[in-house]
Short mmCIF file of C-alpha atoms in Angstrom, two decimals:
data_model
loop_
_atom_site.label_atom_id
_atom_site.label_comp_id
_atom_site.label_asym_id
_atom_site.label_seq_id
_atom_site.Cartn_x
_atom_site.Cartn_y
_atom_site.Cartn_z
CA ALA A 35 -0.23 0.21 0.05
CA LEU A 36 2.94 2.06 0.02
CA PRO A 37 3.10 4.61 -2.62
CA MET A 38 6.41 3.70 -4.34
CA PRO A 39 7.21 2.28 -7.50
CA GLU A 40 7.11 -1.45 -7.80
CA ALA A 41 10.44 -2.24 -8.45
CA SER A 42 11.33 -0.63 -4.96
CA LYS A 43 8.69 -2.88 -3.46
CA ARG A 44 10.21 -5.64 -4.70
CA ARG A 45 13.83 -4.87 -3.31
CA ALA A 46 12.31 -4.22 0.13
CA ARG A 47 10.71 -7.49 -0.14
CA THR A 48 14.13 -9.04 -0.89
CA TRP A 49 15.93 -7.14 1.45
CA LEU A 50 13.37 -8.00 4.57
CA LEU A 51 13.79 -11.84 2.97
CA THR A 52 17.48 -11.94 3.60
CA LYS A 53 17.01 -10.67 7.82
CA ALA A 54 16.23 -13.12 10.54
CA PHE A 55 13.05 -11.37 11.18
CA GLY A 56 11.86 -10.73 7.61
CA SER A 57 10.01 -13.98 6.98
CA ARG A 58 7.58 -12.97 10.14
CA VAL A 59 7.21 -9.59 8.66
CA LEU A 60 6.65 -10.57 5.20
CA GLY A 61 3.87 -13.16 6.47
CA TRP A 62 2.15 -10.37 8.29
CA LEU A 63 1.95 -8.21 5.56
CA ALA A 64 0.47 -10.94 3.32
CA ALA A 65 -2.42 -12.08 5.95
CA PRO A 66 -2.32 -10.01 9.63
CA SER A 67 -5.16 -12.48 10.77
CA ALA A 68 -3.51 -15.36 9.90
CA ALA A 69 -0.39 -14.85 11.40
CA LEU A 70 -1.63 -13.03 14.47
CA THR A 71 -4.35 -16.01 14.97
CA GLN A 72 -3.06 -19.38 16.76
CA GLY A 73 -4.89 -21.94 16.03
CA ALA A 74 -6.76 -24.17 18.87
CA PRO A 75 -5.53 -27.41 19.36
CA ALA A 76 -7.61 -30.52 18.42
CA ALA A 77 -10.13 -31.89 21.16
CA ALA A 78 -9.26 -35.18 22.12
CA LEU A 79 -11.59 -38.10 20.65
CA ASP A 80 -14.04 -39.86 22.85
CA LYS A 81 -13.65 -42.92 21.32
CA GLU A 82 -16.36 -44.62 23.68
CA ALA A 83 -18.66 -41.83 22.50
CA VAL A 84 -18.14 -42.85 18.87
CA ARG A 85 -18.52 -46.54 19.72
CA ALA A 86 -21.79 -46.11 21.70
CA GLU A 87 -23.12 -44.23 18.72
CA ALA A 88 -21.79 -46.86 16.25
CA GLU A 89 -23.77 -49.34 18.41
CA ALA A 90 -26.89 -47.57 18.67
CA GLU A 91 -26.54 -46.95 14.26
CA LEU A 92 -26.67 -51.30 14.45
CA GLY A 93 -29.36 -51.27 16.30
CA LEU A 94 -31.56 -49.00 14.48
CA PHE A 95 -30.49 -50.93 11.53
CA LEU A 96 -31.12 -54.36 13.05
CA ASP A 97 -34.53 -53.41 14.49
CA GLY A 98 -35.39 -53.01 11.04
CA ALA A 99 -36.01 -54.84 7.91
CA GLN A 100 -33.02 -53.15 5.76
CA ARG A 101 -30.47 -55.19 4.28
CA LEU A 102 -26.71 -54.35 3.35
CA SER A 103 -26.04 -55.23 -0.15
CA LEU A 104 -22.48 -55.32 -1.55
CA ARG A 105 -22.30 -55.55 -5.52
CA ARG A 106 -20.01 -58.06 -7.07
CA GLY A 107 -20.35 -56.64 -10.45
CA THR A 108 -20.29 -58.80 -13.58
CA GLY A 109 -17.73 -61.27 -14.37
CA ARG A 110 -14.05 -61.43 -12.76
CA PRO A 111 -14.05 -58.28 -10.08
CA LYS A 112 -11.07 -56.15 -10.65
CA VAL A 113 -10.71 -56.29 -6.49
CA SER A 114 -11.19 -58.78 -3.70
CA VAL A 115 -11.89 -56.89 -0.53
CA ILE A 116 -11.07 -58.88 2.78
CA ILE A 117 -12.57 -57.90 5.90
CA VAL A 118 -11.56 -59.49 9.27
CA LEU A 119 -14.31 -59.25 11.70
CA PHE A 120 -14.01 -59.69 15.54
CA ASN A 121 -16.81 -58.34 17.54
CA GLN A 122 -17.08 -54.13 16.87
CA ALA A 123 -20.22 -54.63 15.50
CA GLY A 124 -21.35 -51.16 15.25
CA LEU A 125 -18.03 -50.08 13.78
CA SER A 126 -17.91 -53.10 11.19
CA MET A 127 -21.16 -51.68 10.06
CA LEU A 128 -20.03 -48.57 9.21
CA CYS A 129 -17.15 -50.04 7.55
CA LEU A 130 -19.17 -52.48 5.27
CA ARG A 131 -22.01 -49.92 4.72
CA ALA A 132 -19.41 -47.41 3.26
CA LEU A 133 -17.70 -50.31 1.21
CA ALA A 134 -21.31 -50.82 -0.39
CA ASP A 135 -21.16 -47.22 -1.47
CA SER A 136 -18.03 -47.84 -3.28
CA LEU A 137 -18.07 -46.79 -7.23
CA GLY A 138 -16.17 -46.91 -10.26
CA THR A 139 -14.84 -50.44 -10.07
CA SER A 140 -16.21 -54.14 -9.47
CA PHE A 141 -15.08 -56.14 -6.55
CA GLU A 142 -16.07 -59.19 -4.30
CA THR A 143 -16.13 -59.03 -0.69
CA ILE A 144 -14.33 -62.32 1.67
CA VAL A 145 -15.91 -61.31 5.47
CA VAL A 146 -14.04 -63.47 7.72
CA ASP A 147 -15.59 -63.51 11.61
CA ASN A 148 -12.94 -64.68 14.01
CA ALA A 149 -15.70 -66.47 16.16
CA SER A 150 -17.00 -62.71 17.45
CA THR A 151 -19.34 -63.14 20.48
CA ASP A 152 -21.34 -59.65 20.04
CA ARG A 153 -23.72 -58.67 17.06
CA VAL A 154 -21.59 -59.38 14.39
CA PRO A 155 -23.42 -62.28 13.43
CA GLN A 156 -26.79 -60.73 13.35
CA LEU A 157 -25.10 -57.95 11.28
CA LEU A 158 -23.80 -60.85 8.90
CA GLU A 159 -26.99 -62.08 8.67
CA ARG A 160 -28.44 -58.62 7.03
CA LEU A 161 -25.32 -58.87 4.86
CA ASP A 162 -26.23 -59.97 0.69
CA GLY A 163 -23.31 -60.11 -2.17
CA ALA A 164 -20.49 -61.03 0.15
CA LEU A 165 -18.68 -64.84 1.20
CA VAL A 166 -18.75 -64.92 4.74
CA LEU A 167 -16.37 -67.66 6.28
CA ARG A 168 -17.31 -68.08 10.11
CA GLN A 169 -14.31 -69.54 12.13
CA ASP A 170 -15.28 -71.25 15.50
CA SER A 171 -12.04 -69.32 17.30
CA ASN A 172 -10.21 -66.24 16.22
CA LEU A 173 -7.27 -66.81 14.19
CA GLY A 174 -6.08 -63.75 14.32
CA PHE A 175 -5.78 -60.90 11.80
CA LEU A 176 -2.87 -62.23 9.72
CA ARG A 177 -4.21 -65.84 9.76
CA ALA A 178 -7.55 -64.64 8.85
CA VAL A 179 -6.26 -62.89 5.90
CA ASN A 180 -4.36 -65.54 4.50
CA LEU A 181 -7.35 -68.08 4.75
CA ALA A 182 -9.55 -65.13 2.61
CA ALA A 183 -6.80 -64.80 0.02
CA GLU A 184 -7.29 -68.42 -0.77
CA HIS A 185 -10.86 -67.73 -1.70
CA ALA A 186 -10.11 -64.42 -3.73
CA THR A 187 -10.72 -64.21 -7.64
CA GLY A 188 -10.12 -60.50 -7.94
CA GLU A 189 -6.76 -58.94 -9.72
CA HIS A 190 -6.29 -57.17 -7.11
CA LEU A 191 -6.59 -57.90 -2.92
CA LEU A 192 -7.61 -54.84 -0.79
CA LEU A 193 -6.71 -55.35 2.88
CA LEU A 194 -9.39 -53.45 4.64
CA ASN A 195 -9.50 -53.24 8.55
CA ASN A 196 -13.04 -53.35 10.02
CA ASP A 197 -12.58 -49.97 11.57
CA ALA A 198 -11.70 -47.97 8.73
CA VAL A 199 -14.50 -46.17 6.24
CA VAL A 200 -13.53 -45.73 2.66
CA GLU A 201 -14.58 -42.69 0.34
CA PRO A 202 -16.83 -43.71 -2.66
CA GLN A 203 -13.81 -43.00 -5.09
CA THR A 204 -10.81 -44.83 -3.19
CA LEU A 205 -11.30 -48.04 -4.56
CA ALA A 206 -11.59 -46.99 -8.17
CA HIS A 207 -8.59 -44.59 -7.63
CA ALA A 208 -6.43 -47.61 -5.89
CA VAL A 209 -6.82 -49.68 -8.89
CA ALA A 210 -6.18 -46.71 -11.25
CA ARG A 211 -2.85 -46.23 -9.82
CA LEU A 212 -2.08 -49.68 -9.82
CA GLU A 213 -2.92 -49.61 -13.89
CA ALA A 214 -0.89 -46.49 -14.19
CA GLU A 215 2.13 -48.17 -12.83
CA PRO A 216 2.58 -51.58 -13.73
CA ASP A 217 6.03 -52.08 -11.73
CA ALA A 218 4.10 -50.95 -8.37
CA GLY A 219 3.36 -53.47 -6.70
CA ALA A 220 0.73 -52.19 -3.70
CA VAL A 221 -0.86 -48.91 -3.24
CA GLY A 222 -2.07 -47.11 -0.05
CA GLY A 223 -3.05 -43.98 0.88
CA PRO A 224 -3.79 -41.46 3.70
CA ILE A 225 -5.31 -42.87 6.72
CA LEU A 226 -7.06 -40.51 8.62
CA LEU A 227 -8.23 -40.43 12.43
CA TRP A 228 -11.71 -40.23 12.99
CA ASP A 229 -11.39 -36.39 13.48
CA GLY A 230 -10.25 -35.78 9.98
CA ARG A 231 -6.47 -35.20 11.11
CA LEU A 232 -3.96 -37.49 9.52
CA GLN A 233 -2.76 -40.50 11.36
CA GLU A 234 -0.42 -41.58 8.56
CA ALA A 235 0.29 -40.63 4.89
CA GLY A 236 2.60 -43.52 3.99
CA SER A 237 4.94 -44.97 6.52
CA ILE A 238 8.27 -45.19 7.13
CA ILE A 239 11.06 -47.97 8.46
CA TRP A 240 14.12 -47.21 10.44
CA ARG A 241 17.22 -48.57 10.66
CA ASP A 242 15.97 -50.08 14.02
CA GLY A 243 12.95 -51.65 12.57
CA SER A 244 10.85 -49.13 14.48
CA CYS A 245 8.44 -47.88 12.07
CA GLN A 246 6.88 -44.30 11.66
CA GLY A 247 3.70 -43.06 9.84
CA HIS A 248 4.03 -39.99 8.11
CA GLY A 249 2.47 -36.58 9.20
CA ARG A 250 0.29 -37.55 12.18
CA GLY A 251 -2.00 -34.90 13.39
CA ASP A 252 -1.56 -32.85 10.31
CA SER A 253 -4.10 -31.55 7.72
CA PRO A 254 -4.30 -34.43 5.22
CA ASP A 255 -4.57 -31.52 2.26
CA ALA A 256 -1.28 -29.78 3.32
CA PRO A 257 1.17 -29.86 0.49
CA ALA A 258 3.41 -32.71 1.89
CA TYR A 259 0.60 -35.34 1.42
CA ARG A 260 -0.96 -34.03 -1.45
CA PHE A 261 1.53 -35.88 -4.06
CA VAL A 262 1.73 -39.38 -5.60
CA ARG A 263 5.00 -40.90 -3.81
CA ASP A 264 6.88 -44.16 -3.28
CA VAL A 265 6.94 -45.23 0.20
CA ASP A 266 8.35 -47.80 2.62
CA TYR A 267 5.32 -49.46 3.19
CA CYS A 268 1.25 -48.28 3.70
CA SER A 269 -0.71 -49.14 6.84
CA GLY A 270 -2.63 -52.74 6.60
CA ALA A 271 -5.87 -50.38 7.32
CA PHE A 272 -5.78 -49.94 3.85
CA LEU A 273 -3.84 -51.85 1.48
CA MET A 274 -4.11 -53.22 -1.99
CA VAL A 275 -1.63 -55.46 -3.38
CA ARG A 276 -1.65 -57.18 -6.46
CA ARG A 277 -3.19 -60.53 -6.04
CA THR A 278 -0.67 -62.59 -8.16
CA LEU A 279 2.45 -60.97 -6.01
CA PHE A 280 0.64 -61.50 -2.78
CA GLU A 281 0.49 -65.48 -3.52
CA GLN A 282 4.27 -65.37 -5.23
CA LEU A 283 5.47 -63.95 -1.92
CA GLY A 284 3.63 -66.99 0.03
CA ARG A 285 1.05 -64.23 1.74
CA PHE A 286 1.91 -62.84 5.27
CA ASP A 287 4.49 -64.46 7.25
CA THR A 288 3.07 -66.22 9.72
CA ASP A 289 5.84 -65.50 12.04
CA PHE A 290 3.98 -62.38 12.44
CA ALA A 291 0.94 -63.94 13.60
CA PRO A 292 -1.37 -62.91 15.45
CA ALA A 293 -0.68 -59.31 13.91
CA TYR A 294 1.43 -56.16 13.75
CA TYR A 295 4.55 -55.70 11.18
CA GLU A 296 2.59 -58.09 8.65
CA GLU A 297 2.26 -55.23 6.06
CA SER A 298 5.68 -54.26 6.82
CA ASP A 299 7.45 -57.19 6.24
CA LEU A 300 5.13 -57.83 3.06
CA CYS A 301 6.23 -54.44 1.47
CA VAL A 302 9.72 -54.95 2.04
CA ARG A 303 9.52 -58.53 0.07
CA LEU A 304 7.57 -56.22 -2.71
CA TRP A 305 10.52 -53.88 -2.54
CA GLN A 306 13.45 -56.47 -2.79
CA ALA A 307 11.43 -58.22 -5.02
CA GLY A 308 11.64 -55.48 -7.56
CA HIS A 309 8.08 -53.83 -7.01
CA ARG A 310 7.18 -50.33 -5.82
CA VAL A 311 5.20 -49.40 -2.63
CA VAL A 312 3.12 -46.03 -4.22
CA TYR A 313 1.06 -43.76 -1.68
CA ASP A 314 -1.73 -41.86 -3.54
CA PRO A 315 -3.43 -39.35 -1.92
CA GLN A 316 -6.73 -39.98 -3.12
CA LEU A 317 -7.08 -43.22 -1.62
CA ARG A 318 -8.52 -41.79 1.61
CA VAL A 319 -9.77 -43.89 4.60
CA LYS A 320 -10.98 -42.77 7.86
CA HIS A 321 -10.01 -45.12 10.75
CA PHE A 322 -11.01 -45.33 14.40
CA GLU A 323 -7.47 -46.86 14.73
CA PHE A 324 -6.66 -49.36 17.95
CA ALA A 325 -10.52 -50.70 18.04
CA SER A 326 -10.08 -54.03 19.04
CA ASP A 327 -7.42 -53.15 21.49
CA THR A 328 -9.06 -53.64 25.25
CA GLY A 329 -6.24 -51.42 26.62
CA SER A 330 -4.35 -54.70 28.25
CA GLY A 331 -1.36 -53.29 26.72
CA GLN A 332 -1.53 -56.38 24.31
CA ALA A 333 -1.21 -54.37 21.31
CA MET A 334 1.95 -52.90 22.32
CA ALA A 335 3.46 -56.50 23.52
CA LEU A 336 3.05 -57.51 20.20
CA GLN A 337 4.25 -54.71 18.56
CA ALA A 338 7.73 -54.97 20.60
CA ARG A 339 7.89 -58.77 19.63
CA ASN A 340 7.34 -58.60 16.01
CA ARG A 341 9.68 -55.75 15.86
CA SER A 342 12.60 -57.99 17.10
CA ARG A 343 11.30 -60.62 14.36
CA PHE A 344 11.27 -57.99 11.92
CA VAL A 345 15.17 -56.81 12.81
CA ALA A 346 16.32 -60.16 12.49
CA LYS A 347 14.72 -61.08 9.27
CA HIS A 348 15.42 -57.53 7.69
CA GLY A 349 18.63 -56.85 8.75
CA PRO A 350 20.92 -55.90 5.57
CA TYR A 351 17.81 -54.29 4.15
CA LEU A 352 17.69 -51.99 7.29
CA GLN A 353 21.24 -50.96 7.02
CA THR A 354 20.11 -49.21 3.79
CA ARG A 355 17.56 -47.17 5.65
CA PRO A 356 17.91 -43.82 7.74
CA GLU A 357 18.76 -43.25 11.83
CA PRO A 358 15.56 -41.68 13.26
CA GLY A 359 15.77 -38.55 14.41
CA THR A 360 16.15 -35.30 12.96
CA ASP A 361 13.29 -33.64 10.59
CA ALA A 362 15.48 -33.69 7.77
CA ALA A 363 15.89 -37.04 7.85
CA LEU A 364 12.24 -37.58 8.10
CA LEU A 365 11.79 -35.72 5.13
CA GLY A 366 14.02 -37.39 3.22
CA ALA A 367 12.83 -40.76 4.50
CA SER A 368 9.11 -39.86 3.29
CA GLN A 369 9.56 -40.28 -0.35
CA ILE A 370 11.78 -43.04 -1.63
CA LEU A 371 13.77 -42.34 -5.00
CA ARG A 372 13.91 -44.23 -7.89
CA PRO A 373 17.17 -45.07 -8.60
CA GLY A 374 19.45 -42.56 -10.72
CA ALA A 375 16.81 -39.73 -9.04
CA ARG A 376 17.54 -36.52 -8.81
CA ARG A 377 15.43 -33.52 -6.46
CA ILE A 378 14.38 -30.72 -8.59
CA LEU A 379 13.12 -27.74 -7.34
CA ILE A 380 11.31 -25.27 -9.95
CA ILE A 381 10.24 -21.45 -8.70
CA ASP A 382 7.63 -19.53 -10.44
CA ASP A 383 4.95 -17.12 -9.36
CA ARG A 384 2.09 -19.69 -9.39
CA VAL A 385 0.93 -22.86 -9.99
CA PRO A 386 1.19 -22.40 -14.18
CA LEU A 387 -2.58 -22.49 -15.27
CA PRO A 388 -2.52 -22.37 -18.95
CA GLU A 389 -5.62 -20.03 -19.24
CA LEU A 390 -3.45 -17.57 -18.00
CA GLY A 391 -1.48 -16.94 -20.46
CA ARG A 392 1.84 -14.12 -20.13
CA GLY A 393 4.14 -17.54 -20.12
CA TYR A 394 2.01 -19.63 -18.24
CA PRO A 395 1.50 -22.73 -21.00
CA ARG A 396 5.05 -22.56 -21.42
CA ALA A 397 5.81 -22.57 -18.10
CA ALA A 398 3.10 -25.57 -17.81
CA LYS A 399 4.92 -27.27 -19.97
CA ILE A 400 8.29 -27.27 -18.83
CA ALA A 401 7.24 -28.75 -15.64
CA SER A 402 5.06 -31.35 -17.21
CA ILE A 403 8.32 -32.24 -19.50
CA ILE A 404 10.27 -32.50 -16.14
CA GLY A 405 7.75 -34.50 -14.07
CA GLU A 406 7.45 -37.32 -16.47
CA GLY A 407 11.07 -38.34 -15.50
CA ARG A 408 12.25 -39.95 -12.70
CA ASP A 409 13.27 -36.95 -10.82
CA ALA A 410 11.48 -35.78 -7.59
CA VAL A 411 9.89 -32.67 -8.25
CA THR A 412 9.05 -29.68 -6.15
CA TYR A 413 7.44 -26.69 -7.31
CA TYR A 414 7.27 -23.60 -5.48
CA PRO A 415 4.73 -20.74 -6.53
CA LEU A 416 6.06 -17.72 -4.84
CA GLN A 417 4.15 -14.74 -5.85
CA ILE A 418 0.75 -16.17 -5.52
CA ALA A 419 0.79 -19.40 -3.46
CA GLU A 420 -2.72 -20.32 -3.43
CA ALA A 421 -4.96 -22.82 -5.85
CA ARG A 422 -7.38 -25.37 -5.72
CA TRP A 423 -5.95 -29.22 -5.64
CA ASP A 424 -7.70 -29.78 -8.19
CA GLU A 425 -6.30 -27.07 -10.38
CA VAL A 426 -2.84 -27.77 -9.49
CA TYR A 427 -2.82 -31.77 -10.75
CA ALA A 428 -4.86 -30.90 -13.93
CA VAL A 429 -1.63 -29.04 -14.38
CA LEU A 430 1.05 -30.34 -12.78
CA ASN A 431 2.11 -34.39 -12.55
CA PRO A 432 0.30 -36.19 -9.83
CA ARG A 433 4.30 -36.99 -8.48
CA THR A 434 5.10 -33.24 -8.65
CA GLU A 435 5.00 -31.51 -4.79
CA VAL A 436 3.38 -28.28 -5.10
CA ILE A 437 4.00 -25.89 -1.81
CA LEU A 438 0.97 -24.02 -1.91
CA ASP A 439 1.28 -22.55 1.68
CA ARG A 440 4.58 -20.88 1.70
CA GLY A 441 5.03 -17.87 -0.70
CA LEU A 442 7.34 -15.46 -0.78
CA ALA A 443 7.30 -15.06 3.10
CA GLY A 444 8.19 -18.89 3.79
CA LEU A 445 11.03 -19.13 1.12
CA SER A 446 13.64 -18.89 3.67
CA ALA A 447 12.73 -20.98 6.20
CA PHE A 448 11.72 -23.36 3.38
CA LEU A 449 15.33 -23.17 1.77
CA SER A 450 16.60 -23.63 5.05
CA GLN A 451 14.53 -26.96 5.74
CA ARG A 452 15.60 -28.16 2.66
CA ALA A 453 19.26 -27.29 2.64
CA GLY A 454 21.50 -29.30 0.35
CA GLN A 455 18.56 -31.61 -0.80
CA PHE A 456 18.09 -30.17 -4.15
CA ASP A 457 20.52 -31.19 -7.24
CA LEU A 458 18.98 -28.43 -9.16
CA ILE A 459 16.94 -25.47 -8.53
CA LEU A 460 15.17 -23.93 -12.03
CA VAL A 461 13.75 -20.39 -11.10
CA SER A 462 11.59 -18.52 -13.43
CA ARG A 463 11.27 -14.86 -14.55
CA PRO A 464 13.57 -12.00 -12.59
CA HIS A 465 11.57 -11.14 -9.60
CA ASN A 466 11.55 -14.85 -8.57
CA MET A 467 15.37 -14.85 -9.59
CA GLU A 468 16.13 -11.55 -7.38
CA PRO A 469 15.04 -13.40 -4.10
CA VAL A 470 16.56 -16.64 -4.51
CA VAL A 471 20.16 -15.08 -5.34
CA ALA A 472 19.86 -12.71 -2.21
CA LEU A 473 19.68 -15.84 -0.22
CA ARG A 474 22.49 -17.70 -2.15
CA VAL A 475 24.18 -14.40 -1.12
CA ALA A 476 23.53 -14.49 2.48
CA HIS A 477 23.23 -18.35 2.99
CA PRO A 478 25.06 -20.37 0.61
CA GLU A 479 25.58 -23.45 2.63
CA TRP A 480 21.51 -23.90 1.48
CA PHE A 481 22.70 -24.08 -2.14
CA ASP A 482 25.81 -26.04 -1.90
CA SER A 483 24.47 -29.30 -4.49
CA ALA A 484 22.25 -27.18 -6.32
CA ARG A 485 23.10 -26.07 -9.90
CA ILE A 486 20.58 -22.79 -10.54
CA ILE A 487 19.27 -23.22 -14.13
CA TYR A 488 17.75 -19.28 -14.46
CA ASP A 489 14.56 -19.32 -16.74
CA ALA A 490 14.74 -16.13 -18.06
CA GLU A 491 12.72 -16.19 -20.99
CA ALA A 492 13.35 -12.63 -22.12
CA LEU A 493 14.70 -9.47 -21.06
CA PHE A 494 11.99 -8.31 -19.08
CA CYS A 495 13.49 -4.77 -18.55
CA LEU A 496 13.11 -3.89 -22.26
CA ARG A 497 9.32 -4.11 -21.71
CA THR A 498 9.85 -1.69 -18.72
CA ILE A 499 11.82 0.83 -21.32
CA GLU A 500 9.62 0.77 -24.03
CA ARG A 501 6.45 0.90 -22.13
CA ALA A 502 7.93 4.58 -20.49
CA LYS A 503 8.61 5.20 -24.39
CA VAL A 504 4.71 4.50 -25.28
CA MET A 505 3.47 6.60 -22.12
CA GLY A 506 5.88 9.25 -22.84
CA ARG A 507 8.08 9.49 -20.32
CA PRO A 508 11.14 7.88 -21.65
CA LEU A 509 14.17 6.99 -19.33
CA SER A 510 16.97 8.05 -19.66
CA GLU A 511 20.07 6.57 -20.89
CA ALA A 512 21.27 5.95 -17.78
CA LYS A 513 18.28 5.01 -15.91
CA ALA A 514 17.87 2.39 -18.98
CA GLN A 515 21.20 0.90 -18.68
CA ALA A 516 21.13 0.58 -14.83
CA LEU A 517 18.03 -1.73 -15.27
CA LEU A 518 19.94 -3.53 -18.06
CA HIS A 519 22.90 -4.17 -15.77
CA GLU A 520 20.43 -4.98 -13.00
CA GLU A 521 18.52 -7.89 -14.67
CA LEU A 522 21.92 -9.02 -16.21
CA SER A 523 23.43 -9.24 -12.75
CA LEU A 524 20.82 -12.12 -11.76
CA ALA A 525 21.82 -14.43 -15.07
CA ARG A 526 25.34 -14.13 -13.68
CA GLU A 527 24.57 -16.06 -10.49
CA ALA A 528 23.32 -19.01 -12.86
CA ASP A 529 24.80 -22.18 -13.63
CA ARG A 530 22.95 -22.40 -16.81
CA ILE A 531 20.32 -19.83 -18.64
CA VAL A 532 16.91 -20.66 -21.00
CA ALA A 533 15.78 -17.78 -22.42
#
């Protein structure tokens, strides 16, 4: 709002960016209310209230004459959905009802009832279109899945917890991802806690055999979780795997029975056999988490025991994994790079929606070509850091990480957090190159391993000079030469120039 030329404002913003307090000031200038308002912490979930509500809903269902129908479709199903039940009838009904509403792909459902003693048998009496395998005793999750797999006919197996609720398009998106990536062996997606926050967005295996879900407690719509990427493993709460591979690998390893670490072990074996495990943000599932845990500590004890077995089985593999600890380690471990891949950062004004013109069709094409390769691409909109996610991935490759929540105010913190991680940084337009050059001068260590590519497109100052003439206020020769020198000085900081 200050009565200053835009070039002067730009220089002031660049100067602020290099100061310790600058990012805070820029953030306040960009969005005062957001900078001054602290978000309230999420309230703790009342799990017993959720259970009670689900049980009440089940009671209404059982008191009526309704039935629950799980469509198979015609011909061989694309997916065999395996659900293991042991009590938790109310939550199980929510799971089955959501599955019945699934769209866009054919599936069969195989339910294993591990000798439930609550109202699960009554619920199953009202279920049409599913194969129900009733057991006289509790087989545990792992053995029940292996049993169900014997009866599956689908091209893919979907392992779905009975306390997980799928969105209508999730199954279809999972099938589409496997069909788009023939060398992927399994896919999963964001697992949401009951309050909508993340339980995990793909999971990490550390060198000591411990496992960590990425992003716990965060919003699933944060940029870090909105792009397709390869991961160590995805939770067995929702994991779709090619059935032929599941059989070739001998199904779940019964050493991990009754449960815990079986999906981690399966995904490691997939990786070792040359098949990737993929996280896709469109595969959303809401998960109650530890619904079957009675509070006795049995779940934690099983996890500790099976972690030891996992370490003993996969020692050489674990030596290739990072040590747990720093945020940088977490960031690096959250995405598995393909062999020979580089990390590439693209900085431009905004998400390059082609309909905007002004060089954005060209920028979109460049980003598209880069995104089609094996490299890990991050796109940073510097001037306008807002867009709808459906717009973003209508233009950019779904494997492109897009930093929508930072903008100019967040550039310094972003480059500090990612110091030394990028192999190549492509910067478009001089007003974006200017702050990058300033930060490179102030913090060369952030750019140690990166080559800078300046996508100049044109000499912008020539437009400024010609415009001044057209407006009847021509610049002096000295001023025109100063503008030219200033813009060319940005190019001198680059390793390569694209024009």
